mmCIF file of C-alpha atoms in Angstrom:
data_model
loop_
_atom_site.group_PDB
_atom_site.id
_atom_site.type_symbol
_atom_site.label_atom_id
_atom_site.label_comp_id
_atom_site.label_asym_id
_atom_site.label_seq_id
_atom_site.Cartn_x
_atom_site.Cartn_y
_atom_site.Cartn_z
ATOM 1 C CA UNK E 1 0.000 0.000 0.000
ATOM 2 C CA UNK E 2 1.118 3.447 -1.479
ATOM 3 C CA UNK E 3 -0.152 5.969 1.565
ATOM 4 C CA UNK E 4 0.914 8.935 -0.854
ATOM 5 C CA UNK E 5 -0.181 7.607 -3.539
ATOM 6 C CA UNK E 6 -3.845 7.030 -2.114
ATOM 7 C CA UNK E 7 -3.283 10.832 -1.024
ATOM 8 C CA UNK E 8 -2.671 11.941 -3.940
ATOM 9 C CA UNK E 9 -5.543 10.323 -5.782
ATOM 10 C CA UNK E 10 -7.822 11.784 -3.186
ATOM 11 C CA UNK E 11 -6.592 15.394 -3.868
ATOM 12 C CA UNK E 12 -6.643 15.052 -7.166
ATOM 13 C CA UNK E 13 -10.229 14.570 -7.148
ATOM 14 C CA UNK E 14 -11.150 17.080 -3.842
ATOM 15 C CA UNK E 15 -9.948 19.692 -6.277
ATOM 16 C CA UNK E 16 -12.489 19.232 -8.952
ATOM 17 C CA UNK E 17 -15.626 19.686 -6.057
ATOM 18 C CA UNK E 18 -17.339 23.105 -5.901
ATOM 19 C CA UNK E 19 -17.594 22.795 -2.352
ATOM 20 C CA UNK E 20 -19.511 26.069 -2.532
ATOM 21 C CA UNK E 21 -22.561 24.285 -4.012
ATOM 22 C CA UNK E 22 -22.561 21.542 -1.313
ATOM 23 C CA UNK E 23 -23.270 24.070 1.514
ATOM 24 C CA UNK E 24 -22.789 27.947 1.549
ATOM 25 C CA UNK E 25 -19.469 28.494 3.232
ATOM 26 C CA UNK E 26 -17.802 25.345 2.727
ATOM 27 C CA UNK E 27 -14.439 25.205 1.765
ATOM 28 C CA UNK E 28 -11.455 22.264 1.272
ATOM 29 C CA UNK E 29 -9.890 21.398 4.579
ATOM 30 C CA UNK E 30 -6.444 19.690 5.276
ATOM 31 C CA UNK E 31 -6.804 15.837 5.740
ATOM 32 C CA UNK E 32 -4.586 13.156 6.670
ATOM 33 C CA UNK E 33 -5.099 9.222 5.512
ATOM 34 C CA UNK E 34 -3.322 7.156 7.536
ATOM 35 C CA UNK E 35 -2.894 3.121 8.423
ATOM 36 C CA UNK E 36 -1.535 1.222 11.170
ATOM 37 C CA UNK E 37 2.011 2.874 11.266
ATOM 38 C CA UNK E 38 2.236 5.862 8.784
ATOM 39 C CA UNK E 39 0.099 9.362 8.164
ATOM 40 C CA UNK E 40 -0.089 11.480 5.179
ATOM 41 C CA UNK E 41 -1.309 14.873 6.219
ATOM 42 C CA UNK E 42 -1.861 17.890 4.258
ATOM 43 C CA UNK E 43 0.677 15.715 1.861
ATOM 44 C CA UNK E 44 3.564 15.220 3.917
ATOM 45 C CA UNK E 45 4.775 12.110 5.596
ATOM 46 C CA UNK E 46 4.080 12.382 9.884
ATOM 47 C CA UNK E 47 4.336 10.338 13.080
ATOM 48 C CA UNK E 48 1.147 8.712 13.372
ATOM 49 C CA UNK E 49 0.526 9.518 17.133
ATOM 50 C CA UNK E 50 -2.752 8.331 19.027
ATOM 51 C CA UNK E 51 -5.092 11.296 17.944
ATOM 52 C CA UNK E 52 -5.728 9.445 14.721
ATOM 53 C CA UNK E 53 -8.292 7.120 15.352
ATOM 54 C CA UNK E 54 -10.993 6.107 13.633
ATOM 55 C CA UNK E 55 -12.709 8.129 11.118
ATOM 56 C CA UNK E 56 -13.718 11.655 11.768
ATOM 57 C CA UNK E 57 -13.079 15.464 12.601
ATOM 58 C CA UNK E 58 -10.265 16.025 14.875
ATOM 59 C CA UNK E 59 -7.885 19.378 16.598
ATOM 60 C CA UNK E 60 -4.573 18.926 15.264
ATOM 61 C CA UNK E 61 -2.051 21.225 15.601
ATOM 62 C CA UNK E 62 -4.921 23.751 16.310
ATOM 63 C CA UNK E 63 -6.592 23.400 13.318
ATOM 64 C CA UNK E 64 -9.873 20.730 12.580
ATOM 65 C CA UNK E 65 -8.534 18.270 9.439
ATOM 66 C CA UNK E 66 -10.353 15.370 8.275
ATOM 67 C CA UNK E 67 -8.946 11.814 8.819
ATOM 68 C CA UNK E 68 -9.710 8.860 6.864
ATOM 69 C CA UNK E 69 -7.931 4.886 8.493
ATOM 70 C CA UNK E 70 -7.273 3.285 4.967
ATOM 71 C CA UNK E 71 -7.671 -0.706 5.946
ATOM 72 C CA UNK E 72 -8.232 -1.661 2.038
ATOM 73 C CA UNK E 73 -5.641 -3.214 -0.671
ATOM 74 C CA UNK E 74 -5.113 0.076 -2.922
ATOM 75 C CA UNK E 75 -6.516 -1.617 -5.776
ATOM 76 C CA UNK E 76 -9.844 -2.110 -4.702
ATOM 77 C CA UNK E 77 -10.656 1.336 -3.245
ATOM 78 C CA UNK E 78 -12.959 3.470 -5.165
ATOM 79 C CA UNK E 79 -11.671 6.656 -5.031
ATOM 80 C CA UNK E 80 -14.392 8.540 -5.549
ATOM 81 C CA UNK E 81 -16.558 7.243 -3.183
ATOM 82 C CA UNK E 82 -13.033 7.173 -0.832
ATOM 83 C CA UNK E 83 -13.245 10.782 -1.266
ATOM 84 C CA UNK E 84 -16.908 11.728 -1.122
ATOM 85 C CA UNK E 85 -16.104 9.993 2.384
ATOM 86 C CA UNK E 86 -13.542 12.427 3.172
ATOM 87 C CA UNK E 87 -15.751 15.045 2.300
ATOM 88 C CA UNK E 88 -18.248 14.099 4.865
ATOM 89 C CA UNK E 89 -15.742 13.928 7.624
ATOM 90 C CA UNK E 90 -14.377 17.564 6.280
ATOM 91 C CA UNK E 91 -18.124 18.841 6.819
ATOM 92 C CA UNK E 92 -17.686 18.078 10.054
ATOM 93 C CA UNK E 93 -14.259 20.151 10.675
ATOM 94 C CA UNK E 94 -16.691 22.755 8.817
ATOM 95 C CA UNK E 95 -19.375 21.821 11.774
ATOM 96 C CA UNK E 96 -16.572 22.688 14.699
ATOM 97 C CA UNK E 97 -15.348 25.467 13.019
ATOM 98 C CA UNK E 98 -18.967 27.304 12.841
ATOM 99 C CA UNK E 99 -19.162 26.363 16.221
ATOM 100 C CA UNK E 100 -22.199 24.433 15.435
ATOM 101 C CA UNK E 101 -24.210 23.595 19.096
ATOM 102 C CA UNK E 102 -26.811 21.439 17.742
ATOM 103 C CA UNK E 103 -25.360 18.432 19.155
ATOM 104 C CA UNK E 104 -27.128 15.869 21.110
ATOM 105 C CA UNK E 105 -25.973 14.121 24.329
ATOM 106 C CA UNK E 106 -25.135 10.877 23.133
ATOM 107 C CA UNK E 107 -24.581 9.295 26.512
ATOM 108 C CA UNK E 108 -28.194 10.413 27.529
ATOM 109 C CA UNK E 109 -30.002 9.443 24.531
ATOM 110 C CA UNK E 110 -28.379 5.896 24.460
ATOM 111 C CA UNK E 111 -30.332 5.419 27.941
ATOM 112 C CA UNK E 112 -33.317 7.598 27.326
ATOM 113 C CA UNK E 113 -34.637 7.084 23.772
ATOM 114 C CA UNK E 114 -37.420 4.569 23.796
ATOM 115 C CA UNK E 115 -38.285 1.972 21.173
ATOM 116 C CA UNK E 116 -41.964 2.624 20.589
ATOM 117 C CA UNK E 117 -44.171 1.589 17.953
ATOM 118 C CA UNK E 118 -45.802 4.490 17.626
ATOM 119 C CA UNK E 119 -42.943 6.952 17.633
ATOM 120 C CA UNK E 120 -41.411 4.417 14.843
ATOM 121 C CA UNK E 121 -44.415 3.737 12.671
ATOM 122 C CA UNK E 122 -44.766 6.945 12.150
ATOM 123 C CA UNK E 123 -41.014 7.896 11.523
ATOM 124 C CA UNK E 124 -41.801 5.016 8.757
ATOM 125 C CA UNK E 125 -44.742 6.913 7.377
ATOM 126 C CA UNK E 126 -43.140 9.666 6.705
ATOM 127 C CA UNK E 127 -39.969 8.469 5.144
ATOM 128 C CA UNK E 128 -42.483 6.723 2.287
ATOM 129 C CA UNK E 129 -44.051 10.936 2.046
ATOM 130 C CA UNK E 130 -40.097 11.605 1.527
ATOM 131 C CA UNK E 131 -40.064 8.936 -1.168
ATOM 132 C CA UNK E 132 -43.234 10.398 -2.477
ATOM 133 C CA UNK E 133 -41.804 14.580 -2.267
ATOM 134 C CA UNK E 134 -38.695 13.042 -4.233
ATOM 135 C CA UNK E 135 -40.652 11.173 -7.335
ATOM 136 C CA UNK E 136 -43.289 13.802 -7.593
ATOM 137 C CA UNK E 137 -42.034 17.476 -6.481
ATOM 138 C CA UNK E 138 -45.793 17.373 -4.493
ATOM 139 C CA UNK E 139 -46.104 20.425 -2.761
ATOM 140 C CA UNK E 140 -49.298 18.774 -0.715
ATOM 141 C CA UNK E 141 -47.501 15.682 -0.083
ATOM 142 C CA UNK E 142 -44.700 17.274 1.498
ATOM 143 C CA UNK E 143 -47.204 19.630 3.518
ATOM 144 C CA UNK E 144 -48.279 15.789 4.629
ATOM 145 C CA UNK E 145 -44.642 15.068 5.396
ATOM 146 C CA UNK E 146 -44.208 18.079 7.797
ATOM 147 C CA UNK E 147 -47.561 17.627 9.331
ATOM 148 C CA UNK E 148 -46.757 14.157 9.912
ATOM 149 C CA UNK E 149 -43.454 15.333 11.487
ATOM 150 C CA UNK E 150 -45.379 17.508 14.175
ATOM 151 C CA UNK E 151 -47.437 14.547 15.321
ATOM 152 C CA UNK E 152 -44.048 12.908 16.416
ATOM 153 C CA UNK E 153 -42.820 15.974 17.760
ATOM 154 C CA UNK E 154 -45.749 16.774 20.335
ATOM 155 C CA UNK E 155 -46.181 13.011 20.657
ATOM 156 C CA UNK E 156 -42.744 12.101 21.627
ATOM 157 C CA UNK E 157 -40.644 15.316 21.781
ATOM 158 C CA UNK E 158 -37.655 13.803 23.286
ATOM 159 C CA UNK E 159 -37.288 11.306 20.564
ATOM 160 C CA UNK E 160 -38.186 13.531 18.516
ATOM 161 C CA UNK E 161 -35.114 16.291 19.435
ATOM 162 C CA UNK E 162 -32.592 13.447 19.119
ATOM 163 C CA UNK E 163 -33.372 12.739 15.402
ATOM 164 C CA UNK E 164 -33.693 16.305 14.786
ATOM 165 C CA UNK E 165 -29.927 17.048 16.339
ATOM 166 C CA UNK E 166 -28.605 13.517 14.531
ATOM 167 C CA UNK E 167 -30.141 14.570 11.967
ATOM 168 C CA UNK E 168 -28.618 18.013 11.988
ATOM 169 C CA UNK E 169 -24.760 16.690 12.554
ATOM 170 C CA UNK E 170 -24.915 13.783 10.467
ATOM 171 C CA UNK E 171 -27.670 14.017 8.047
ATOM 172 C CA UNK E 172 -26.251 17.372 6.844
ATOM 173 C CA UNK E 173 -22.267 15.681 6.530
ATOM 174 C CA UNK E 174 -24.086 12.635 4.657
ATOM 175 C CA UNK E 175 -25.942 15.282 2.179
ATOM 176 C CA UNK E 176 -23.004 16.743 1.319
ATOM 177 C CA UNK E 177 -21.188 13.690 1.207
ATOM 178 C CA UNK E 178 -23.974 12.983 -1.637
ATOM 179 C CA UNK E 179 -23.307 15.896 -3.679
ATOM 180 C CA UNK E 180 -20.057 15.560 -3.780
ATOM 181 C CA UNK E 181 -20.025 12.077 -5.001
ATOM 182 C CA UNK E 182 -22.695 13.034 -7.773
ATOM 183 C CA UNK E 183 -19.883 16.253 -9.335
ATOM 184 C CA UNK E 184 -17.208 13.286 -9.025
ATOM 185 C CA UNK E 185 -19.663 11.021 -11.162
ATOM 186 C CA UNK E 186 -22.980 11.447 -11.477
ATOM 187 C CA UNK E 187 -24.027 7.828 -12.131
ATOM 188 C CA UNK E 188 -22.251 6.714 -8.739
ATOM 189 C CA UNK E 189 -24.489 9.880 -6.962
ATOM 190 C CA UNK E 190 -27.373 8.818 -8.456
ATOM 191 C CA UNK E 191 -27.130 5.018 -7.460
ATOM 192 C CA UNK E 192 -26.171 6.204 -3.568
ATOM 193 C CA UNK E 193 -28.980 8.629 -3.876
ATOM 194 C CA UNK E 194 -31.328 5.338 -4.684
ATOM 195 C CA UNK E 195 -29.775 3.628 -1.873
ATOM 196 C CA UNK E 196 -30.304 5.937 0.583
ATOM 197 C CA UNK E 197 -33.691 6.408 -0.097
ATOM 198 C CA UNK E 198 -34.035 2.485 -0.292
ATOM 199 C CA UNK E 199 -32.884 2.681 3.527
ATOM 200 C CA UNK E 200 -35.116 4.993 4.769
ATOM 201 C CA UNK E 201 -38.053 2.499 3.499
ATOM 202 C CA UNK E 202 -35.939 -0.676 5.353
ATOM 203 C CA UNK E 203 -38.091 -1.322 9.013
ATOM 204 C CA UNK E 204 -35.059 -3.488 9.860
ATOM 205 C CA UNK E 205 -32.236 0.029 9.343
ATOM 206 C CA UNK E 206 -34.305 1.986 12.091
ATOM 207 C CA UNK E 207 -32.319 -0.112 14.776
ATOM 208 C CA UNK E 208 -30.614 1.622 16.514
ATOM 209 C CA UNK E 209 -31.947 4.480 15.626
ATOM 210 C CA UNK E 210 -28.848 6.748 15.215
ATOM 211 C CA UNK E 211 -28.151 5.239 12.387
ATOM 212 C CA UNK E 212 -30.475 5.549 9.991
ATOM 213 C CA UNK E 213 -30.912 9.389 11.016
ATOM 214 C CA UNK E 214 -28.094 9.791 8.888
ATOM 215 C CA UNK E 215 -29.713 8.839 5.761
ATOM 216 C CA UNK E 216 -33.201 10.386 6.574
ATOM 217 C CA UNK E 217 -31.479 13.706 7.713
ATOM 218 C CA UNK E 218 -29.335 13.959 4.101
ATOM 219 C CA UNK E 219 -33.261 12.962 2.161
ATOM 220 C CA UNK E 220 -34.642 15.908 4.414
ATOM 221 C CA UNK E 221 -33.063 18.195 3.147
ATOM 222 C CA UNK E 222 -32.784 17.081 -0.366
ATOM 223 C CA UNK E 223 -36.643 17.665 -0.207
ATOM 224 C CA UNK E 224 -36.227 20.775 1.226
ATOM 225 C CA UNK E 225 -34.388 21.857 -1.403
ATOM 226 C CA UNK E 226 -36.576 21.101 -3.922
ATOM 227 C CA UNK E 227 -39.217 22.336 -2.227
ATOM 228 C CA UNK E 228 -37.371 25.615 -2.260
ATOM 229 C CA UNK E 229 -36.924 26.123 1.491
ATOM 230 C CA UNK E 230 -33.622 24.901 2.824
ATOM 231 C CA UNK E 231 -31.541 28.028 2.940
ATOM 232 C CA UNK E 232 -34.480 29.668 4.576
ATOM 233 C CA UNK E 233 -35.093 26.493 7.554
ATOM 234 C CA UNK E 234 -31.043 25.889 7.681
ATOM 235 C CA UNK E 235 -30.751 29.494 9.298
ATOM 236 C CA UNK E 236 -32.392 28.788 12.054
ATOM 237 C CA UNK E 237 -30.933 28.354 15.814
ATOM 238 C CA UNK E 238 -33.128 25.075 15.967
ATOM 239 C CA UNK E 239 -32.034 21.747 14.219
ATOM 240 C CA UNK E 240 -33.474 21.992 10.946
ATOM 241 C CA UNK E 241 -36.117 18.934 11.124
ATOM 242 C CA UNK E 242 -37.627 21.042 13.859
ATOM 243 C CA UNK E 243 -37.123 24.667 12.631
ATOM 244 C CA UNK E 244 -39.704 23.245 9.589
ATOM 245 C CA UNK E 245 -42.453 22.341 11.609
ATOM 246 C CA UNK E 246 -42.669 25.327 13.135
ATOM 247 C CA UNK E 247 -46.320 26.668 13.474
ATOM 248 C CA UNK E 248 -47.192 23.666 10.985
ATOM 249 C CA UNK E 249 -50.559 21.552 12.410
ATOM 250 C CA UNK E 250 -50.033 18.615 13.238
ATOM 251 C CA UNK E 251 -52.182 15.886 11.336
ATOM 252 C CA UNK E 252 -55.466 14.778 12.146
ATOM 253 C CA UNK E 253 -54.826 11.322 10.178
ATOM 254 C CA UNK E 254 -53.879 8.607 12.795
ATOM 255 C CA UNK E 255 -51.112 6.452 12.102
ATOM 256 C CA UNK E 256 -51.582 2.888 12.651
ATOM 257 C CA UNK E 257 -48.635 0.519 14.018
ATOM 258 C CA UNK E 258 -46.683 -0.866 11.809
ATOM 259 C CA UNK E 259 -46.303 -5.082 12.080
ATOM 260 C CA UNK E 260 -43.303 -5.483 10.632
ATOM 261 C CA UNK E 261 -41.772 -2.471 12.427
ATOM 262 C CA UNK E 262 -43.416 -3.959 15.685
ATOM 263 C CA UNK E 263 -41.946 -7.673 14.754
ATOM 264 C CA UNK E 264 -38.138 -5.475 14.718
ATOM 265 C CA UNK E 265 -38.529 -3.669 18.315
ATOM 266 C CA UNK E 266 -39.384 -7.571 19.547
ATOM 267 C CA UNK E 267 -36.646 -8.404 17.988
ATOM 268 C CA UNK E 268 -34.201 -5.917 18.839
ATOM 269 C CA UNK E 269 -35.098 -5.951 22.322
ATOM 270 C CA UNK E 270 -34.782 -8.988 22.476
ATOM 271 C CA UNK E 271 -31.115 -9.217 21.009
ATOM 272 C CA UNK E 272 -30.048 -6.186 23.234
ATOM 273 C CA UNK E 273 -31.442 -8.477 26.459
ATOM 274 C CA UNK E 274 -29.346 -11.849 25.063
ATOM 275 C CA UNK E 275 -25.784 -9.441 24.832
ATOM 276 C CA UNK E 276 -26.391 -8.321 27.979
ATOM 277 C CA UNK E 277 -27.536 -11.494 29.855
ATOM 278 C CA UNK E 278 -24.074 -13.573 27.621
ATOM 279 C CA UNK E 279 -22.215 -10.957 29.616
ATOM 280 C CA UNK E 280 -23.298 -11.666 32.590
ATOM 281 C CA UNK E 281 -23.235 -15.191 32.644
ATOM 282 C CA UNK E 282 -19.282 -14.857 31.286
ATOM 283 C CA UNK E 283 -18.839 -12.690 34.733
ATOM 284 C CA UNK E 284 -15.543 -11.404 33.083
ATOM 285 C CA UNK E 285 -15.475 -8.376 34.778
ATOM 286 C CA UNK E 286 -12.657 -5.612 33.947
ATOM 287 C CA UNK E 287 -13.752 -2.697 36.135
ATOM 288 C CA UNK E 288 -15.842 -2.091 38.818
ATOM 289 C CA UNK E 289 -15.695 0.491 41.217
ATOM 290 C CA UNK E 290 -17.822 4.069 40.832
ATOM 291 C CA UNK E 291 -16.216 6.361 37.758
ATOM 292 C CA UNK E 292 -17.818 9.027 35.305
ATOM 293 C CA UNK E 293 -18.565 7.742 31.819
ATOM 294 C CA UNK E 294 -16.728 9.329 29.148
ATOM 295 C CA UNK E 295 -17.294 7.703 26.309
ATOM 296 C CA UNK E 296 -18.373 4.260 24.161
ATOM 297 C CA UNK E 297 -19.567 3.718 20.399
ATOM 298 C CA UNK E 298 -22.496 5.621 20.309
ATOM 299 C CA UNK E 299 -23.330 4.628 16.996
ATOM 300 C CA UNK E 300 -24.535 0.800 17.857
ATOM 301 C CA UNK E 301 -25.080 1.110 21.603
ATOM 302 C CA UNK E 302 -27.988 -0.683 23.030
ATOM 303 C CA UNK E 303 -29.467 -0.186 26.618
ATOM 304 C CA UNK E 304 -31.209 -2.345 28.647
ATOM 305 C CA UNK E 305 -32.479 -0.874 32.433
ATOM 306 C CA UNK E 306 -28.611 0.131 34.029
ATOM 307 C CA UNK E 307 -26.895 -2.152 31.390
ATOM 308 C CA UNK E 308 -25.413 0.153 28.397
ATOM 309 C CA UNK E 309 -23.830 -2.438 25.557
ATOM 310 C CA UNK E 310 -20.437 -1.006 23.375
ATOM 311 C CA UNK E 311 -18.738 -2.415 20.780
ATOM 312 C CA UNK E 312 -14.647 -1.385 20.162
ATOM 313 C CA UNK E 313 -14.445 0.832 23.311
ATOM 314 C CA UNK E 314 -15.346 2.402 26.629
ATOM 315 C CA UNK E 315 -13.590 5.672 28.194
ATOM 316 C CA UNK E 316 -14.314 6.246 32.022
ATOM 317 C CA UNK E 317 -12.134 8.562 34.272
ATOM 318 C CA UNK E 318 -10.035 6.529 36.559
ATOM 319 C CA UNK E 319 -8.369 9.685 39.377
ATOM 320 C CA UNK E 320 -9.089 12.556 36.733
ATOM 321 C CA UNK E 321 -7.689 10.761 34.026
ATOM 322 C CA UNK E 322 -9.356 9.487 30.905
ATOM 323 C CA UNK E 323 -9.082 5.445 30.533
ATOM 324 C CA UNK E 324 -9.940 3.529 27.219
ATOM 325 C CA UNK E 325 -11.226 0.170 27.279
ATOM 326 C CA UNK E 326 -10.514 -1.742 23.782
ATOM 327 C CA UNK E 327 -13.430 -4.632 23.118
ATOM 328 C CA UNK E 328 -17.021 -4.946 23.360
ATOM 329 C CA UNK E 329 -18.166 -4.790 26.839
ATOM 330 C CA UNK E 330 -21.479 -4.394 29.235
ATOM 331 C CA UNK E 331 -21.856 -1.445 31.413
ATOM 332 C CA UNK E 332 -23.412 -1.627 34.745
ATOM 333 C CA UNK E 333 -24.404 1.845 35.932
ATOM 334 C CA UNK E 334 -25.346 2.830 39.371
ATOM 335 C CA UNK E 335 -28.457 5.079 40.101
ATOM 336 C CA UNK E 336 -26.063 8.191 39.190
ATOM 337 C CA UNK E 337 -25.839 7.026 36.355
ATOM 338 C CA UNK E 338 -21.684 6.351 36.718
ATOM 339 C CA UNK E 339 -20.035 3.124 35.623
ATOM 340 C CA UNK E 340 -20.551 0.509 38.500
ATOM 341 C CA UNK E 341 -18.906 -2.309 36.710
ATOM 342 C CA UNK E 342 -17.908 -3.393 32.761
ATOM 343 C CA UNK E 343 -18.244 -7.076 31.795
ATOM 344 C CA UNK E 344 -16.517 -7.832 28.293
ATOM 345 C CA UNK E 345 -19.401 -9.406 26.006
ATOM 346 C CA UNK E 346 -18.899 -13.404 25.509
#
């Protein structure tokens, strides 16, 4: 594997995005690839130190850059899709650099959001309106859509904020992410485009629910945009999946419960209670004590009562210093909500 070379490729083709179109204000920002032992950043060969991890937005050397882990053979990367990636993680650099403050407490939500039919059926509702704004350009259908919305929002606000604020962080990085893979080649953007959109209609992608936010947040405001209002709704303070139901009624249309999506909250709980109960049966226990919670993988964590599941990693403070976990553990919490003990999954 050619690190520069991969790079290089990458640049190549950052340079031919308008990143002006993707989102007033964006702009190219410095990125580093990197594998197990070397970094390419900003096109020079570094010390890869412990800051890159994963892939995401990070501070270095006081500036936000975009970092990509390259764990592919070079010849099967697709470099435009490589670099639409890049793009997404650059939004977010973008993101910390507007000092964006839509963010929602992950840690929270992984123990608060609730798993209800209703709530979900009608999140499934109105990603088939979506469908319907996209093939149609409706103008009534996507009044539908928003009224549909507001019936979630008043119903289950909490659950309701979450999506909104994933939806804001991620959904907007995944748009752009879109757009720029459609100026690299606009067969390969239309084909995500269809994907995404398949998603949205998938019962089965709504768990857990962080992730498919993504998706439904970039379709959002792909409808908004056709619909002519997303540079008006984007300006607000508010996430914008709330700041476009504002002073919209709610629908007087009841939605019913979904079976299938029903069948998958069975089934999910159900999953969540068999990782948690494996864990406790193994009784391999590599922490207990009382510490603060810093940190797991938000982005597949289930919860179950005081058990909190995490694949890869968990961060807890340990006398004022942060300590990372590596695996996939179980997380006991006590009623302050502070790591009791952490079983590693079986």
């Amino acid at each position: 594997m050619n690190l520069e070379r991969i790079y290089h490729s990458i640049y190549q083709r950052l340079t031919k995005i308008d990143f002006e179109r993707l989102w007033l204000g964006f702009r190219l920002v410095k990125f580093a690839v990197y594998d197990d032992t070397q970094c390419i950043f900003d096109g020079q060969l570094i010390p890869k130190s412990e800051e890159f991890l994963a892939n995401t937005s990070i501070l270095y050397q006081g500036e936000y850059i975009a970092i990509w882990k390259i764990t592919e053979d070079e010849s099967t990367i697709d470099f435009d899709v490589l670099t639409s990636k890049l793009v997404h993680e650059m939004f977010h650099a973008f993101q910390q650099r507007s000092r964006e403050n839509r963010y929602p407490n992950e840690l929270e939500a992984v123990q608060r959001y609730r798993y209800e039919s209703g709530n979900l059926s009608g999140k499934l509702h109105e990603a088939r309106l979506l469908r319907e704004c996209l093939e149609h350009h409706s103008e009534s259908t996507f009044k539908a859509f928003l009224q549909s919305r507001q019936v979630r929002c008043q119903a289950f606000p909490y659950e309701a904020t979450y999506e909104a604020q994933i939806e804001q962080i991620e959904g907007s990085a995944q748009y752009v992410e879109l757009l720029a893979l459609t100026q690299l080649n606009a067969e390969k953007g239309r084909l995500a485009w269809e994907r995404v959109v398949d998603s949205i209609l998938d019962p089965q992608r709504y768990f857990p629910i962080r992730m498919i936010s993504y998706s439904i947040g970039a379709v959002v405001l792909r409808v908004l945009k056709q619909q002519g209002l997303m540079d008006q709704v984007i300006q607000s303070a508010l996430p914008f999946a709330l700041a476009m139901v504002e002073g919209v009624e709610p629908s007087t249309q009841p939605i019913l419960n979904h079976e299938a999506m029903e069948q998958h909250i069975t089934a999910y709980r159900s999953v969540t209670s068999t990782i948690i109960q494996k864990a406790l049966e193994k009784q391999e226990t590599v922490l207990e004590g009382d510490y603060p919670l810093l940190g797991l993988n938000v982005y597949n964590a289930r919860c179950e009562g005081k058990f909190v599941t995490s694949t890869y990693f968990v961060m807890v403070e340990v006398e004022a210093q942060s300590k990372v976990l590596s695996g996939d553990f179980v997380i006991e919490l006590n009623e302050h909500a502070r790591v009791f003990r952490v079983y590693r999954q079986a």
